[in-house]
Amino acid sequence: MAGTKTTTGAPTDVTQKHNQGGIGESTLRPDGTLKVTGEFAYSSDMWHEDMLWGQTLRSTVAHAEIVSIDTSEALAMAGVYAVLTYDDLPAEMKNYGLEIQDTPVLAHGKVRHHGEPVALVAADHPETARRAAAKIKIEYRELPVITDEASALAEDAVLVHEGRDDEYIEWVSHPNIVHNQPIIRGNAEEAAKKADFVVKGEYTFGMQDQAFLGPESGLAVPAEDGGVDLYVATQWLHSDLEQIAPVLGLPEEKVRMTLSGVGGAFGGREDISMQIHACLLALRTGKPVKIVYNRFESFFGHVHRHPAKLYYEHGATKDGKLTHMKCRIVLDGGAYASASPAVVGNASSLSAGPYVIDDVDIEAVALYTNNPPCGAMRGFGAVQACFAYEAQMDKLADEVGMDRVEFRQLNAMEQGTIMPTGQPVDSPAPVAEILRRVKARPLPPERQWEVADGDADVRELPGGLSNTTHGEGVVRGVGYAVGIKNVGFSEGFDDYSTAKVRMEVINGEPVATVHTAMAEVGQGGITVHAQIARTELGVQQVTIHPADTQVGSAGSTSASRQTYVTGGAVKNSCELVREKVLEIGRRKYGSYHPAWATAELLLEGGKVVTDGGEALADLAELLEGETVEIEAEWRHRPTVAFDKRTGQGNGHVQYSFAAHRAVVEVDTELGLVKVIELATAQDVGKALNPLSVVGQIQGGTTQGLGVAVMEEIVVDPKTAKVRNPSFTDYLIPTILDTPTIPVDVLELADPNAPYGLRGMGEAPTLSSTPAVLAAIRNATGLELNKTPVRPEHLTGT
């Protein structure tokens, strides 16, 4: 495309200068104030002087044959530049997907879920694009909908995907099963005979939305070489690239991707949404095309957390030792596979929780249905399992007659415990200790809405400012839960990251530049990367280059892996740069030059200098006229795929652990719940940035609270249509719903990890949900085996 690009809102270098610390210090995020004040440039804020607007037409039914598509009226509208359907796709490859390429770029032959993309429009105004999309006529012939396990696996079930040939098909008993993972260890049947107490439970976990800040959006700009530049909010630039390029019929080097402003992700941006569509329209029209989903459309444009049915059996001896566990976990993957195979692996391998159980019989499956596609979300299969096994622990403790926390501590795993997969836990596993810490914390005062002068602060009551209760029927409950989460990609995935580090002198000062493809989605990675560079290179000023595909892959910002893996890559590259600088110094000065001696001390000691002292000046003198740049990869220790029949294998890299104590007050007459406190303790290995660590733990805890008492995407069981695709009807916690969240951070180093750190962003999402449910059960005496808990569940109405 000829002309000059003028992209407003595109990312620029982030330079972090003086008074920013190194590893172990609480440094502020450069994007924090901008996001709080509303000045942050999200991807939806990008602008190009001659851009068009893209619009997606989505199916109005969940399962149907496409009889005909008529685009003539839309094409005839003034201001419309292009209308695309499946038949207009330029390349032989017309599908994409994270693990299984089963998702069509645009529906072909039939639609498989409500809101599936069918056609695209590009116009000179967003309203014109919307009106044009509405003029496209589609004739459907509706098909039976598959909405649950019974309809999916029935003998005469309609197949969601005909003619499957993916790698999982030979291991499943029905084509509507995406993936199945059994785990067998010991002999659960024989062990059950030794149990003095056996408890069983059936649990239902609702579909949760990631509810991130900043709508899904991207800007595609056609280039003079026939390629395209894409600015997009995503979690995984290189995975997007690998899926986009074949569909466009372009080599990867002609699809240049740059991360734009991201407002959180939590798994919802790991899959492709508008990326391919924007590029297709840009290449067809020869003009930049921007696509921005509104919140209604966003509910259809990305995957959600898998809803699940979980069936559990546990046994224990009269002295409280666990004898066995049996479970079956059924995850609804929706219409397309997304990350379902990996979610199945996590759910099955972590289904026993952080407990010593030698005899297990486990099965986890994910189904194809006509419900919305489900994939990655914070906790990734382990969340659903934790909800069930923690409810089971309470039931079994009550049967044995033990305190619920003491029962968990008695059976808690520790370093050296063998997982159900046969993998030993080879780093600290302080499960008993984090439980002890949350239990030992003083409880908040009872009936705290009652103040000395007799006036009530209604904000502290269930129902909050709605003033629906005055405390007459309010009772308190306390509940505990603990969970285990894997860190990093598992089951033999080649999980690595790449970092390019440059060191040079600018304006008389040594400066480091860090360039990775890591997606900064709010987790604070760019801050940590600067801290690592300061620590390893001794500089004050660090520039973080915008993330793009002009550097090697950093993998996904998910699985609590980025600080571990990309942080490890930055550390590795910095160490290599440091060695190169030391070589320059030895070549320039030899061993006895005083300037070289102070610079060498600074570099080899990894000491951050914050006073602009002599050592920095000497280092600048040493580097004057030199530029040292190294790009290097870093890999953690390898994993292996779980055996498809037994589930055995060293499938995980690392584990993280969090415990919660929930204190709730429930109006049992009105069915209202007020969560007063969610105290938590978590081992993070090493807190590289303590302030960010606490923020991550509190954020994950709040998401767990949401799914406990309010969050659920409701899908009509007869039509498979989403009934609440907006934040008007899909409720998320506000500041008025969020309780006090005191955090107790342990730092027990993992010897296998950089700085001893432990990925920690997901673990608090696991145990916060069952802790809240346990507290509500404690207050009401009800069983409550479904999330979220709604007023009618508490009142029986």
PDB file of N, CA and C in Angstrom, residues 14 16 20 26-35 40 262-264 520-528 531 689 691-692 695-696:
ATOM      1  N   VAL A  14       8.846   1.386  26.123  1.00  0.00           N
ATOM      2  CA  VAL A  14       8.617   1.811  27.498  1.00  0.00           C
ATOM      3  C   VAL A  14       9.971   1.897  28.183  1.00  0.00           C
ATOM      4  N   GLN A  16      12.091   2.606  31.494  1.00  0.00           N
ATOM      5  CA  GLN A  16      12.004   2.672  32.955  1.00  0.00           C
ATOM      6  C   GLN A  16      13.362   3.137  33.466  1.00  0.00           C
ATOM      7  N   GLN A  20      13.914   2.872  40.071  1.00  0.00           N
ATOM      8  CA  GLN A  20      13.237   1.604  39.862  1.00  0.00           C
ATOM      9  C   GLN A  20      14.191   0.517  40.317  1.00  0.00           C
ATOM     10  N   SER A  26       9.553  -3.812  45.290  1.00  0.00           N
ATOM     11  CA  SER A  26       8.212  -3.464  44.801  1.00  0.00           C
ATOM     12  C   SER A  26       8.301  -2.248  43.902  1.00  0.00           C
ATOM     13  N   THR A  27       8.499  -2.498  42.612  1.00  0.00           N
ATOM     14  CA  THR A  27       8.558  -1.405  41.648  1.00  0.00           C
ATOM     15  C   THR A  27       7.193  -1.212  41.006  1.00  0.00           C
ATOM     16  N   LEU A  28       6.890   0.025  40.657  1.00  0.00           N
ATOM     17  CA  LEU A  28       5.580   0.351  40.097  1.00  0.00           C
ATOM     18  C   LEU A  28       5.525   0.033  38.613  1.00  0.00           C
ATOM     19  N   ARG A  29       4.354  -0.400  38.160  1.00  0.00           N
ATOM     20  CA  ARG A  29       4.152  -0.687  36.745  1.00  0.00           C
ATOM     21  C   ARG A  29       3.982   0.618  35.971  1.00  0.00           C
ATOM     22  N   PRO A  30       4.649   0.759  34.820  1.00  0.00           N
ATOM     23  CA  PRO A  30       4.514   2.008  34.051  1.00  0.00           C
ATOM     24  C   PRO A  30       3.119   2.206  33.465  1.00  0.00           C
ATOM     25  N   ASP A  31       2.338   1.121  33.316  1.00  0.00           N
ATOM     26  CA  ASP A  31       0.997   1.258  32.751  1.00  0.00           C
ATOM     27  C   ASP A  31      -0.082   1.405  33.816  1.00  0.00           C
ATOM     28  N   GLY A  32       0.282   1.293  35.085  1.00  0.00           N
ATOM     29  CA  GLY A  32      -0.712   1.270  36.149  1.00  0.00           C
ATOM     30  C   GLY A  32      -1.529   2.540  36.253  1.00  0.00           C
ATOM     31  N   THR A  33      -0.860   3.672  36.356  1.00  0.00           N
ATOM     32  CA  THR A  33      -1.567   4.944  36.499  1.00  0.00           C
ATOM     33  C   THR A  33      -2.413   5.239  35.272  1.00  0.00           C
ATOM     34  N   LEU A  34      -1.884   4.925  34.080  1.00  0.00           N
ATOM     35  CA  LEU A  34      -2.625   5.177  32.844  1.00  0.00           C
ATOM     36  C   LEU A  34      -3.937   4.400  32.808  1.00  0.00           C
ATOM     37  N   LYS A  35      -3.906   3.155  33.278  1.00  0.00           N
ATOM     38  CA  LYS A  35      -5.128   2.348  33.258  1.00  0.00           C
ATOM     39  C   LYS A  35      -6.135   2.852  34.285  1.00  0.00           C
ATOM     40  N   PHE A  40      -4.792   4.986  29.297  1.00  0.00           N
ATOM     41  CA  PHE A  40      -4.085   3.911  28.618  1.00  0.00           C
ATOM     42  C   PHE A  40      -4.665   3.692  27.218  1.00  0.00           C
ATOM     43  N   VAL A 262      -3.354  -4.118  25.806  1.00  0.00           N
ATOM     44  CA  VAL A 262      -4.215  -5.208  26.251  1.00  0.00           C
ATOM     45  C   VAL A 262      -4.756  -4.892  27.638  1.00  0.00           C
ATOM     46  N   GLY A 263      -6.040  -5.124  27.822  1.00  0.00           N
ATOM     47  CA  GLY A 263      -6.659  -4.880  29.119  1.00  0.00           C
ATOM     48  C   GLY A 263      -7.029  -6.152  29.838  1.00  0.00           C
ATOM     49  N   GLY A 264      -6.066  -7.028  30.047  1.00  0.00           N
ATOM     50  CA  GLY A 264      -6.350  -8.308  30.678  1.00  0.00           C
ATOM     51  C   GLY A 264      -6.715  -9.347  29.644  1.00  0.00           C
ATOM     52  N   GLU A 520       2.123  -8.480  27.267  1.00  0.00           N
ATOM     53  CA  GLU A 520       1.841  -7.831  28.544  1.00  0.00           C
ATOM     54  C   GLU A 520       0.335  -7.600  28.607  1.00  0.00           C
ATOM     55  N   VAL A 521      -0.335  -8.390  29.433  1.00  0.00           N
ATOM     56  CA  VAL A 521      -1.793  -8.313  29.511  1.00  0.00           C
ATOM     57  C   VAL A 521      -2.245  -7.752  30.853  1.00  0.00           C
ATOM     58  N   GLY A 522      -1.296  -7.167  31.598  1.00  0.00           N
ATOM     59  CA  GLY A 522      -1.634  -6.624  32.902  1.00  0.00           C
ATOM     60  C   GLY A 522      -0.968  -7.355  34.040  1.00  0.00           C
ATOM     61  N   GLN A 523      -0.218  -8.425  33.727  1.00  0.00           N
ATOM     62  CA  GLN A 523       0.420  -9.212  34.780  1.00  0.00           C
ATOM     63  C   GLN A 523       1.689  -8.565  35.318  1.00  0.00           C
ATOM     64  N   GLY A 524       2.205  -7.557  34.628  1.00  0.00           N
ATOM     65  CA  GLY A 524       3.383  -6.848  35.119  1.00  0.00           C
ATOM     66  C   GLY A 524       4.689  -7.400  34.609  1.00  0.00           C
ATOM     67  N   GLY A 525       4.667  -8.123  33.504  1.00  0.00           N
ATOM     68  CA  GLY A 525       5.882  -8.722  32.978  1.00  0.00           C
ATOM     69  C   GLY A 525       6.927  -7.710  32.551  1.00  0.00           C
ATOM     70  N   ILE A 526       6.498  -6.600  31.951  1.00  0.00           N
ATOM     71  CA  ILE A 526       7.492  -5.626  31.499  1.00  0.00           C
ATOM     72  C   ILE A 526       8.235  -5.013  32.684  1.00  0.00           C
ATOM     73  N   THR A 527       7.557  -4.900  33.817  1.00  0.00           N
ATOM     74  CA  THR A 527       8.231  -4.399  35.017  1.00  0.00           C
ATOM     75  C   THR A 527       9.273  -5.393  35.504  1.00  0.00           C
ATOM     76  N   VAL A 528       8.905  -6.668  35.535  1.00  0.00           N
ATOM     77  CA  VAL A 528       9.835  -7.704  35.988  1.00  0.00           C
ATOM     78  C   VAL A 528      11.030  -7.814  35.051  1.00  0.00           C
ATOM     79  N   GLN A 531      13.403  -5.214  35.961  1.00  0.00           N
ATOM     80  CA  GLN A 531      14.062  -5.550  37.222  1.00  0.00           C
ATOM     81  C   GLN A 531      15.175  -6.573  37.013  1.00  0.00           C
ATOM     82  N   ASN A 689       8.592  -9.151  42.455  1.00  0.00           N
ATOM     83  CA  ASN A 689       8.030  -7.826  42.696  1.00  0.00           C
ATOM     84  C   ASN A 689       6.894  -8.011  43.698  1.00  0.00           C
ATOM     85  N   LEU A 691       4.834  -6.229  45.367  1.00  0.00           N
ATOM     86  CA  LEU A 691       3.578  -5.503  45.153  1.00  0.00           C
ATOM     87  C   LEU A 691       2.742  -6.175  44.074  1.00  0.00           C
ATOM     88  N   SER A 692       3.383  -6.560  42.968  1.00  0.00           N
ATOM     89  CA  SER A 692       2.663  -7.252  41.901  1.00  0.00           C
ATOM     90  C   SER A 692       2.176  -8.617  42.344  1.00  0.00           C
ATOM     91  N   GLY A 695      -0.999  -8.168  44.205  1.00  0.00           N
ATOM     92  CA  GLY A 695      -2.055  -7.805  43.271  1.00  0.00           C
ATOM     93  C   GLY A 695      -2.561  -8.995  42.487  1.00  0.00           C
ATOM     94  N   GLN A 696      -1.646  -9.854  42.029  1.00  0.00           N
ATOM     95  CA  GLN A 696      -2.055 -11.051  41.297  1.00  0.00           C
ATOM     96  C   GLN A 696      -2.892 -11.979  42.183  1.00  0.00           C
TER      97      GLN A 696
END
